PDB file of C-alpha atoms and ligand atoms in Angstrom:
ATOM      1  CA  MET C   1       8.275   1.390 -10.764  1.00  0.00           C
ATOM      2  CA  ALA C   2       5.400   2.660 -11.175  1.00  0.00           C
ATOM      3  CA  ARG C   3       2.742   1.259  -8.369  1.00  0.00           C
ATOM      4  CA  VAL C   4      -1.140   0.960  -8.596  1.00  0.00           C
ATOM      5  CA  VAL C   5      -2.011  -0.749  -4.392  1.00  0.00           C
ATOM      6  CA  VAL C   6      -6.194  -2.418  -5.387  1.00  0.00           C
ATOM      7  CA  LEU C   7      -8.183  -1.361  -2.939  1.00  0.00           C
ATOM      8  CA  GLY C   8     -11.631  -2.992  -2.374  1.00  0.00           C
ATOM      9  CA  THR C   9     -15.927  -1.453  -1.259  1.00  0.00           C
ATOM     10  CA  GLY C  10     -15.793  -5.574   0.307  1.00  0.00           C
ATOM     11  CA  THR C  11     -14.465  -9.041   0.085  1.00  0.00           C
ATOM     12  CA  GLY C  12     -15.485 -11.059  -2.622  1.00  0.00           C
ATOM     13  CA  VAL C  13     -16.385  -7.707  -4.839  1.00  0.00           C
ATOM     14  CA  GLY C  14     -14.110  -8.694  -7.357  1.00  0.00           C
ATOM     15  CA  LYS C  15     -10.796  -7.400  -6.856  1.00  0.00           C
ATOM     16  CA  THR C  16      -8.122 -10.541  -7.289  1.00  0.00           C
ATOM     17  CA  TYR C  17     -10.312 -10.806 -11.473  1.00  0.00           C
ATOM     18  CA  VAL C  18      -9.168  -6.891 -12.175  1.00  0.00           C
ATOM     19  CA  SER C  19      -5.878  -6.953 -10.036  1.00  0.00           C
ATOM     20  CA  THR C  20      -4.572 -10.147 -13.078  1.00  0.00           C
ATOM     21  CA  THR C  21      -6.498  -8.724 -15.488  1.00  0.00           C
ATOM     22  CA  PHE C  22      -5.128  -5.496 -14.893  1.00  0.00           C
ATOM     23  CA  VAL C  23      -1.573  -7.051 -14.489  1.00  0.00           C
ATOM     24  CA  ARG C  24      -2.123  -9.285 -17.643  1.00  0.00           C
ATOM     25  CA  GLU C  25      -3.521  -5.742 -19.233  1.00  0.00           C
ATOM     26  CA  LEU C  26       0.184  -3.262 -18.307  1.00  0.00           C
ATOM     27  CA  ALA C  27       2.113  -6.065 -20.126  1.00  0.00           C
ATOM     28  CA  ARG C  28       0.412  -6.612 -23.234  1.00  0.00           C
ATOM     29  CA  ALA C  29      -0.111  -2.274 -23.774  1.00  0.00           C
ATOM     30  CA  GLY C  30       4.702  -2.605 -23.359  1.00  0.00           C
ATOM     31  CA  ALA C  31       5.268  -2.712 -19.643  1.00  0.00           C
ATOM     32  CA  ALA C  32       8.885  -4.306 -19.670  1.00  0.00           C
ATOM     33  CA  SER C  33       7.662  -5.690 -15.836  1.00  0.00           C
ATOM     34  CA  VAL C  34       4.779  -6.132 -14.350  1.00  0.00           C
ATOM     35  CA  LEU C  35       4.417  -8.117 -10.364  1.00  0.00           C
ATOM     36  CA  GLY C  36       1.090  -8.404  -9.227  1.00  0.00           C
ATOM     37  CA  LEU C  37       2.148  -8.895  -4.595  1.00  0.00           C
ATOM     38  CA  LYS C  38      -0.782  -9.815  -2.545  1.00  0.00           C
ATOM     39  CA  PRO C  39       1.121  -9.246   0.429  1.00  0.00           C
ATOM     40  CA  VAL C  40      -1.440 -10.931   3.113  1.00  0.00           C
ATOM     41  CA  GLU C  41      -3.709 -13.116   2.563  1.00  0.00           C
ATOM     42  CA  SER C  42      -6.364 -15.607   4.806  1.00  0.00           C
ATOM     43  CA  GLY C  43      -7.826 -18.478   4.139  1.00  0.00           C
ATOM     44  CA  VAL C  44      -5.045 -20.191   1.891  1.00  0.00           C
ATOM     45  CA  SER C  45      -5.192 -24.659   2.115  1.00  0.00           C
ATOM     46  CA  ASP C  46      -2.406 -26.388   1.420  1.00  0.00           C
ATOM     47  CA  ASP C  47      -2.789 -26.542  -2.285  1.00  0.00           C
ATOM     48  CA  PRO C  48      -2.036 -22.776  -3.444  1.00  0.00           C
ATOM     49  CA  ALA C  49      -3.638 -23.161  -6.704  1.00  0.00           C
ATOM     50  CA  GLY C  50      -6.628 -20.690  -7.641  1.00  0.00           C
ATOM     51  CA  THR C  51      -4.950 -18.344  -4.405  1.00  0.00           C
ATOM     52  CA  ASP C  52      -5.041 -14.729  -5.100  1.00  0.00           C
ATOM     53  CA  ALA C  53      -0.874 -14.353  -4.332  1.00  0.00           C
ATOM     54  CA  GLN C  54      -0.493 -17.732  -6.942  1.00  0.00           C
ATOM     55  CA  LEU C  55      -3.132 -16.210  -9.564  1.00  0.00           C
ATOM     56  CA  LEU C  56      -1.080 -13.153  -9.256  1.00  0.00           C
ATOM     57  CA  ALA C  57       2.393 -14.414  -9.704  1.00  0.00           C
ATOM     58  CA  ASP C  58       1.382 -16.518 -12.691  1.00  0.00           C
ATOM     59  CA  ALA C  59      -0.301 -13.627 -14.742  1.00  0.00           C
ATOM     60  CA  SER C  60       3.174 -11.129 -13.637  1.00  0.00           C
ATOM     61  CA  PHE C  61       5.299 -10.504 -16.561  1.00  0.00           C
ATOM     62  CA  HIS C  62       8.906 -10.789 -16.871  1.00  0.00           C
ATOM     63  CA  VAL C  63       9.298 -11.257 -12.252  1.00  0.00           C
ATOM     64  CA  LYS C  64      10.780 -13.588 -10.515  1.00  0.00           C
ATOM     65  CA  PRO C  65       7.809 -14.606  -8.069  1.00  0.00           C
ATOM     66  CA  PRO C  66       7.490 -13.264  -4.718  1.00  0.00           C
ATOM     67  CA  THR C  67       9.718 -15.309  -1.515  1.00  0.00           C
ATOM     68  CA  PRO C  68       7.645 -16.122  -0.058  1.00  0.00           C
ATOM     69  CA  LEU C  69       4.995 -15.981  -2.003  1.00  0.00           C
ATOM     70  CA  ARG C  70       2.346 -13.839   0.722  1.00  0.00           C
ATOM     71  CA  ARG C  71       4.410 -11.414   3.377  1.00  0.00           C
ATOM     72  CA  HIS C  72       1.260 -13.161   5.844  1.00  0.00           C
ATOM     73  CA  SER C  73      -0.349 -16.269   4.834  1.00  0.00           C
ATOM     74  CA  PHE C  74      -2.861 -18.136   7.074  1.00  0.00           C
ATOM     75  CA  ARG C  75      -5.595 -20.732   6.266  1.00  0.00           C
ATOM     76  CA  GLU C  76      -8.479 -19.334   8.830  1.00  0.00           C
ATOM     77  CA  PRO C  77     -10.717 -17.303   6.126  1.00  0.00           C
ATOM     78  CA  VAL C  78     -11.771 -14.683   8.089  1.00  0.00           C
ATOM     79  CA  SER C  79      -9.934 -11.231   9.196  1.00  0.00           C
ATOM     80  CA  PRO C  80      -6.155 -11.045   8.656  1.00  0.00           C
ATOM     81  CA  HIS C  81      -6.551  -9.395  11.924  1.00  0.00           C
ATOM     82  CA  LEU C  82      -8.121 -11.892  14.041  1.00  0.00           C
ATOM     83  CA  ALA C  83      -6.336 -14.664  12.195  1.00  0.00           C
ATOM     84  CA  ALA C  84      -2.549 -12.974  13.101  1.00  0.00           C
ATOM     85  CA  ARG C  85      -4.669 -13.100  16.263  1.00  0.00           C
ATOM     86  CA  ALA C  86      -4.847 -16.633  16.185  1.00  0.00           C
ATOM     87  CA  ALA C  87      -1.838 -17.364  14.730  1.00  0.00           C
ATOM     88  CA  GLY C  88      -0.121 -15.378  17.743  1.00  0.00           C
ATOM     89  CA  THR C  89       1.260 -12.960  15.415  1.00  0.00           C
ATOM     90  CA  THR C  90       0.841  -9.546  14.230  1.00  0.00           C
ATOM     91  CA  ILE C  91       1.122  -7.800  11.024  1.00  0.00           C
ATOM     92  CA  LYS C  92       2.290  -5.212  10.817  1.00  0.00           C
ATOM     93  CA  VAL C  93       2.760  -2.223   7.785  1.00  0.00           C
ATOM     94  CA  ALA C  94       6.230  -1.285   7.949  1.00  0.00           C
ATOM     95  CA  ASP C  95       6.557  -5.602   7.335  1.00  0.00           C
ATOM     96  CA  LEU C  96       4.460  -4.889   4.539  1.00  0.00           C
ATOM     97  CA  VAL C  97       5.877  -1.747   3.010  1.00  0.00           C
ATOM     98  CA  GLU C  98       9.513  -3.439   3.415  1.00  0.00           C
ATOM     99  CA  TRP C  99       7.615  -7.508   1.851  1.00  0.00           C
ATOM    100  CA  VAL C 100       6.765  -5.536  -1.066  1.00  0.00           C
ATOM    101  CA  VAL C 101       9.419  -2.841  -1.942  1.00  0.00           C
ATOM    102  CA  THR C 102      11.658  -5.474  -1.730  1.00  0.00           C
ATOM    103  CA  ASN C 103      10.085  -8.169  -4.340  1.00  0.00           C
ATOM    104  CA  GLU C 104       9.492  -5.197  -6.813  1.00  0.00           C
ATOM    105  CA  ASP C 105      13.351  -4.247  -6.345  1.00  0.00           C
ATOM    106  CA  ASP C 106      14.235  -7.661  -7.269  1.00  0.00           C
ATOM    107  CA  CYS C 107      12.449  -7.382 -10.521  1.00  0.00           C
ATOM    108  CA  PRO C 108      15.159  -6.467 -13.582  1.00  0.00           C
ATOM    109  CA  LEU C 109      15.559  -4.273 -14.559  1.00  0.00           C
ATOM    110  CA  PRO C 110      15.868  -3.928 -18.400  1.00  0.00           C
ATOM    111  CA  TYR C 111      18.468  -1.742 -20.541  1.00  0.00           C
ATOM    112  CA  VAL C 112      15.573  -0.207 -22.403  1.00  0.00           C
ATOM    113  CA  THR C 113      13.540   1.357 -19.261  1.00  0.00           C
ATOM    114  CA  THR C 114      16.626   3.942 -19.625  1.00  0.00           C
ATOM    115  CA  LEU C 115      15.228   4.801 -23.464  1.00  0.00           C
ATOM    116  CA  ILE C 116      11.874   4.297 -23.935  1.00  0.00           C
ATOM    117  CA  SER C 117      10.073   5.702 -21.172  1.00  0.00           C
ATOM    118  CA  GLN C 118       7.062   3.296 -21.838  1.00  0.00           C
ATOM    119  CA  TYR C 119       8.887   0.640 -21.054  1.00  0.00           C
ATOM    120  CA  SER C 120       8.594   0.746 -17.499  1.00  0.00           C
ATOM    121  CA  ARG C 121       8.416  -1.525 -14.731  1.00  0.00           C
ATOM    122  CA  TRP C 122       5.298  -1.825 -12.706  1.00  0.00           C
ATOM    123  CA  SER C 123       3.770  -2.749  -9.605  1.00  0.00           C
ATOM    124  CA  VAL C 124       0.055  -4.590  -8.392  1.00  0.00           C
ATOM    125  CA  ILE C 125      -0.811  -4.410  -5.423  1.00  0.00           C
ATOM    126  CA  GLU C 126      -3.845  -6.224  -3.643  1.00  0.00           C
ATOM    127  CA  THR C 127      -4.777  -5.536  -0.412  1.00  0.00           C
ATOM    128  CA  ALA C 128      -7.333  -7.918   1.497  1.00  0.00           C
ATOM    129  CA  GLY C 129     -10.820  -8.430   2.056  1.00  0.00           C
ATOM    130  CA  GLY C 130     -12.272  -3.948   1.482  1.00  0.00           C
ATOM    131  CA  ALA C 131     -10.545  -1.133   2.836  1.00  0.00           C
ATOM    132  CA  PHE C 132     -11.196  -1.216   5.670  1.00  0.00           C
ATOM    133  CA  SER C 133     -10.573  -3.981   7.015  1.00  0.00           C
ATOM    134  CA  PRO C 134      -8.548  -3.792   9.602  1.00  0.00           C
ATOM    135  CA  LEU C 135      -5.054  -5.959   9.406  1.00  0.00           C
ATOM    136  CA  SER C 136      -4.889  -5.315  13.225  1.00  0.00           C
ATOM    137  CA  ASP C 137      -5.705  -3.913  15.931  1.00  0.00           C
ATOM    138  CA  THR C 138      -5.013  -0.187  14.811  1.00  0.00           C
ATOM    139  CA  THR C 139      -4.477  -0.358  11.217  1.00  0.00           C
ATOM    140  CA  THR C 140      -6.885  -1.546   8.158  1.00  0.00           C
ATOM    141  CA  CYS C 141      -6.102  -1.590   4.047  1.00  0.00           C
ATOM    142  CA  ALA C 142      -6.388   1.661   3.699  1.00  0.00           C
ATOM    143  CA  ASP C 143      -2.921   2.998   6.264  1.00  0.00           C
ATOM    144  CA  LEU C 144      -0.949  -0.238   3.643  1.00  0.00           C
ATOM    145  CA  ALA C 145      -1.781   2.192   0.707  1.00  0.00           C
ATOM    146  CA  GLU C 146      -1.100   5.155   2.774  1.00  0.00           C
ATOM    147  CA  ALA C 147       2.154   3.385   3.154  1.00  0.00           C
ATOM    148  CA  LEU C 148       3.178   3.121  -0.499  1.00  0.00           C
ATOM    149  CA  GLU C 149       2.605   5.829  -1.689  1.00  0.00           C
ATOM    150  CA  PRO C 150       3.153   7.457  -3.687  1.00  0.00           C
ATOM    151  CA  CYS C 151       0.834   5.356  -5.972  1.00  0.00           C
ATOM    152  CA  LEU C 152      -2.139   5.017  -7.947  1.00  0.00           C
ATOM    153  CA  TRP C 153      -5.115   3.607  -5.782  1.00  0.00           C
ATOM    154  CA  MET C 154      -7.713   1.628  -7.504  1.00  0.00           C
ATOM    155  CA  LEU C 155     -10.603   0.941  -5.697  1.00  0.00           C
ATOM    156  CA  VAL C 156     -12.668  -2.139  -6.422  1.00  0.00           C
ATOM    157  CA  GLY C 157     -16.558  -2.535  -6.069  1.00  0.00           C
ATOM    158  CA  ARG C 158     -20.071  -4.120  -7.648  1.00  0.00           C
ATOM    159  CA  ASP C 159     -21.412  -3.086 -10.330  1.00  0.00           C
ATOM    160  CA  ALA C 160     -24.848  -3.732  -8.098  1.00  0.00           C
ATOM    161  CA  LEU C 161     -27.370  -2.603  -5.971  1.00  0.00           C
ATOM    162  CA  GLY C 162     -25.401  -0.593  -3.145  1.00  0.00           C
ATOM    163  CA  THR C 163     -22.358   0.102  -4.782  1.00  0.00           C
ATOM    164  CA  LEU C 164     -23.468   3.782  -4.467  1.00  0.00           C
ATOM    165  CA  HIS C 165     -23.341   3.528  -1.017  1.00  0.00           C
ATOM    166  CA  ASP C 166     -20.562   0.881  -0.303  1.00  0.00           C
ATOM    167  CA  VAL C 167     -17.906   3.674  -2.998  1.00  0.00           C
ATOM    168  CA  ALA C 168     -19.709   6.491  -1.211  1.00  0.00           C
ATOM    169  CA  ALA C 169     -18.100   5.712   2.228  1.00  0.00           C
ATOM    170  CA  THR C 170     -15.036   4.091   1.410  1.00  0.00           C
ATOM    171  CA  THR C 171     -14.026   6.822  -0.846  1.00  0.00           C
ATOM    172  CA  ARG C 172     -15.366   9.482   1.637  1.00  0.00           C
ATOM    173  CA  ALA C 173     -13.513   7.692   4.803  1.00  0.00           C
ATOM    174  CA  LEU C 174     -10.323   6.801   2.316  1.00  0.00           C
ATOM    175  CA  LYS C 175      -7.438   9.873   2.728  1.00  0.00           C
ATOM    176  CA  ARG C 176      -7.581  10.869  -0.531  1.00  0.00           C
ATOM    177  CA  VAL C 177      -8.982  10.130  -3.402  1.00  0.00           C
ATOM    178  CA  PRO C 178      -9.097   6.702  -5.453  1.00  0.00           C
ATOM    179  CA  ASP C 179      -7.609   6.716  -9.219  1.00  0.00           C
ATOM    180  CA  VAL C 180      -9.438   5.259 -10.635  1.00  0.00           C
ATOM    181  CA  VAL C 181     -13.077   2.833  -9.093  1.00  0.00           C
ATOM    182  CA  VAL C 182     -14.071  -0.436 -10.840  1.00  0.00           C
ATOM    183  CA  LEU C 183     -17.304  -1.685 -11.026  1.00  0.00           C
ATOM    184  CA  SER C 184     -16.898  -5.269 -11.362  1.00  0.00           C
ATOM    185  CA  ALA C 185     -20.529  -7.163 -12.783  1.00  0.00           C
ATOM    186  CA  PRO C 186     -21.625 -10.268 -10.048  1.00  0.00           C
ATOM    187  CA  GLU C 187     -22.695 -13.705 -11.869  1.00  0.00           C
ATOM    188  CA  ALA C 188     -26.760 -12.277 -11.514  1.00  0.00           C
ATOM    189  CA  PRO C 189     -26.974  -8.575 -12.846  1.00  0.00           C
ATOM    190  CA  ASP C 190     -29.470  -6.548 -11.037  1.00  0.00           C
ATOM    191  CA  ALA C 191     -31.849  -3.170 -12.225  1.00  0.00           C
ATOM    192  CA  SER C 192     -28.759  -1.283 -11.031  1.00  0.00           C
ATOM    193  CA  THR C 193     -25.623  -3.245 -13.069  1.00  0.00           C
ATOM    194  CA  GLY C 194     -24.681  -1.297 -15.659  1.00  0.00           C
ATOM    195  CA  THR C 195     -26.500   2.381 -14.679  1.00  0.00           C
ATOM    196  CA  ASN C 196     -23.535   2.576 -11.785  1.00  0.00           C
ATOM    197  CA  ALA C 197     -20.969   3.804 -13.566  1.00  0.00           C
ATOM    198  CA  ASN C 198     -22.671   7.130 -15.283  1.00  0.00           C
ATOM    199  CA  GLU C 199     -24.613   7.647 -12.117  1.00  0.00           C
ATOM    200  CA  MET C 200     -21.098   7.926  -9.547  1.00  0.00           C
ATOM    201  CA  LEU C 201     -19.932  11.041 -11.825  1.00  0.00           C
ATOM    202  CA  ARG C 202     -23.506  12.646 -11.603  1.00  0.00           C
ATOM    203  CA  LEU C 203     -22.744  12.649  -8.110  1.00  0.00           C
ATOM    204  CA  GLY C 204     -19.593  13.022  -8.749  1.00  0.00           C
ATOM    205  CA  LEU C 205     -18.620  10.448  -5.979  1.00  0.00           C
ATOM    206  CA  ALA C 206     -15.568   9.958  -8.135  1.00  0.00           C
ATOM    207  CA  ALA C 207     -13.325  11.678 -11.655  1.00  0.00           C
ATOM    208  CA  ARG C 208     -12.842   7.733 -12.945  1.00  0.00           C
ATOM    209  CA  VAL C 209     -15.583   5.231 -13.217  1.00  0.00           C
ATOM    210  CA  ILE C 210     -14.777   1.157 -14.787  1.00  0.00           C
ATOM    211  CA  GLU C 211     -16.889  -0.836 -15.482  1.00  0.00           C
ATOM    212  CA  LEU C 212     -16.295  -4.265 -16.440  1.00  0.00           C
ATOM    213  CA  SER C 213     -18.925  -7.146 -18.061  1.00  0.00           C
ATOM    214  CA  ARG C 214     -18.679 -10.490 -16.691  1.00  0.00           C
ATOM    215  CA  GLY C 215     -15.376 -11.997 -18.091  1.00  0.00           C
ATOM    216  CA  GLY C 216     -14.971  -8.677 -19.167  1.00  0.00           C
ATOM    217  CA  SER C 217     -11.165  -6.689 -20.311  1.00  0.00           C
ATOM    218  CA  ARG C 218     -11.568  -4.233 -22.343  1.00  0.00           C
ATOM    219  CA  PRO C 219     -12.215  -1.265 -20.432  1.00  0.00           C
ATOM    220  CA  LEU C 220      -8.753  -2.080 -18.075  1.00  0.00           C
ATOM    221  CA  ALA C 221      -6.627  -3.111 -21.134  1.00  0.00           C
ATOM    222  CA  ASN C 222      -7.966   1.030 -22.383  1.00  0.00           C
ATOM    223  CA  LEU C 223      -7.186   2.472 -18.272  1.00  0.00           C
ATOM    224  CA  ALA C 224      -2.883  -0.242 -18.801  1.00  0.00           C
ATOM    225  CA  THR C 225      -2.807   1.986 -22.508  1.00  0.00           C
ATOM    226  CA  ARG C 226      -3.606   5.597 -20.400  1.00  0.00           C
ATOM    227  CA  TRP C 227      -1.715   5.128 -17.678  1.00  0.00           C
ATOM    228  CA  MET C 228       1.955   3.709 -19.420  1.00  0.00           C
ATOM    229  CA  THR C 229       1.764   6.486 -21.651  1.00  0.00           C
ATOM    230  CA  LYS C 230       1.147   8.391 -18.967  1.00  0.00           C
ATOM    231  CA  HIS C 231       3.015   6.882 -15.371  1.00  0.00           C
ATOM    232  CA  SER C 232       5.860   5.165 -17.264  1.00  0.00           C
ATOM    233  CA  ARG C 233       9.053   6.652 -16.523  1.00  0.00           C
ATOM    234  CA  ASP C 234      11.446   4.437 -14.280  1.00  0.00           C
ATOM    235  CA  ASP C 235      12.042   5.470 -10.859  1.00  0.00           C
ATOM    236  CA  SER C 236       9.504   8.675 -11.118  1.00  0.00           C
ATOM    237  CA  PRO C 237       6.072   6.704  -9.167  1.00  0.00           C
ATOM    238  CA  PRO C 238       2.747   8.520 -10.552  1.00  0.00           C
ATOM    239  CA  THR C 239       1.036  11.138  -7.873  1.00  0.00           C
ATOM    240  CA  LYS C 240      -2.018  11.172  -9.663  1.00  0.00           C
ATOM    241  CA  SER C 241      -3.330   9.313 -13.195  1.00  0.00           C
TER     242      SER C 241
HETATM  243  N1  LIG X   1     -16.001  -9.022 -14.137  1.00  0.00           N
HETATM  244  C1  LIG X   1     -16.004 -10.639 -13.637  1.00  0.00           C
HETATM  245  N2  LIG X   1     -15.815 -11.477 -14.626  1.00  0.00           N
HETATM  246  C2  LIG X   1     -15.527 -13.174 -14.049  1.00  0.00           C
HETATM  247  N3  LIG X   1     -16.072 -13.205 -12.874  1.00  0.00           N
HETATM  248  C3  LIG X   1     -15.523 -12.364 -12.155  1.00  0.00           C
HETATM  249  C4  LIG X   1     -15.350 -10.882 -12.613  1.00  0.00           C
HETATM  250  N4  LIG X   1     -14.929 -10.623 -10.727  1.00  0.00           N
HETATM  251  C5  LIG X   1     -15.448 -11.065  -9.567  1.00  0.00           C
HETATM  252  N5  LIG X   1     -15.652 -12.378 -10.896  1.00  0.00           N
HETATM  253  C6  LIG X   1     -14.627 -13.116  -9.863  1.00  0.00           C
HETATM  254  O1  LIG X   1     -16.183 -13.424  -8.890  1.00  0.00           O
HETATM  255  C7  LIG X   1     -15.798 -13.844  -7.743  1.00  0.00           C
HETATM  256  C8  LIG X   1     -14.706 -13.270  -6.557  1.00  0.00           C
HETATM  257  O2  LIG X   1     -13.716 -12.251  -6.471  1.00  0.00           O
HETATM  258  P1  LIG X   1     -12.631 -11.945  -6.387  1.00  0.00           P
HETATM  259  O3  LIG X   1     -11.726 -13.178  -6.380  1.00  0.00           O
HETATM  260  O4  LIG X   1     -12.140 -11.595  -7.844  1.00  0.00           O
HETATM  261  O5  LIG X   1     -13.221 -11.240  -5.801  1.00  0.00           O
HETATM  262  P2  LIG X   1     -12.260 -10.447  -3.798  1.00  0.00           P
HETATM  263  O6  LIG X   1     -12.572  -9.250  -4.206  1.00  0.00           O
HETATM  264  O7  LIG X   1     -11.082 -10.606  -5.188  1.00  0.00           O
HETATM  265  O8  LIG X   1     -12.756 -10.872  -2.849  1.00  0.00           O
HETATM  266  P3  LIG X   1     -11.292 -11.598  -1.582  1.00  0.00           P
HETATM  267  O9  LIG X   1     -11.400 -10.253  -0.530  1.00  0.00           O
HETATM  268  O10 LIG X   1     -11.874 -12.647  -1.332  1.00  0.00           O
HETATM  269  O11 LIG X   1      -9.895 -11.082  -2.375  1.00  0.00           O
HETATM  270  C9  LIG X   1     -14.465 -15.386  -8.301  1.00  0.00           C
HETATM  271  O12 LIG X   1     -14.550 -15.997  -8.915  1.00  0.00           O
HETATM  272  C10 LIG X   1     -14.289 -13.846  -9.854  1.00  0.00           C
HETATM  273  O13 LIG X   1     -12.844 -14.907 -10.381  1.00  0.00           O
HETATM  274 MG1  LIG X   2      -9.001 -11.698  -3.973  1.00  0.00          MG
END
């Protein structure tokens, strides 16, 4: 099983758009199964349609939907640690890891996996809010990403003014460099949109930066093919891109 953890420079930056698109592109690139997961989600109403967990389940390929759909689901649209506190519970990173692994293990193992390394199983895990959004008083989404190692880290930010700071601050604070930074185009582009990826490379903020246009998928399709070729070895998850 090859695992991708999707982190954000903040909330609403495009993590779900990027995650669901990448899940579909992995399937298109030849993955035997792709499981999209959202372990913690707040702001969840009675109608599951359109929630991050449901969108990821809908995009998933050749897998059962996770049970339950999320490990922690909260109605209040606030930080997970605040929502958990209001609900009288505590989010534990170890529980989230166990929930992810259990659902990954629940995926069928196609017989071709052992024969053709390109046909392998992938999971894509969207974290909540920004990389350092608190899950509890002492843990953040970055701790979850670390606990889910070995895996590939995808950091999503906006392709807009301020992103040079946001990506620099996030990558510096993370324990290791993300395997890829994905800049998702905002609804209203600004003067920096389209320039930020090159600038990040020039400043040495990241080794690989992908620009995603509004409604775009092509760069993620290319990445899916690249990672499939490089990392698709069942039970030997990737450590480096
Ligand atoms: N490249 C893009 N093309 C089209 N729509 C996009 C793109 N990036 C983001 N969006 C849209 O912008 C909105 C916010 O993005 P999204 O929900 O993916 O952010 P998020 O980081 O997952 O937010 P949250 O922190 O709430 O999980 C959504 O309506 C999403 O569909
Ligand atoms: Mg989301």
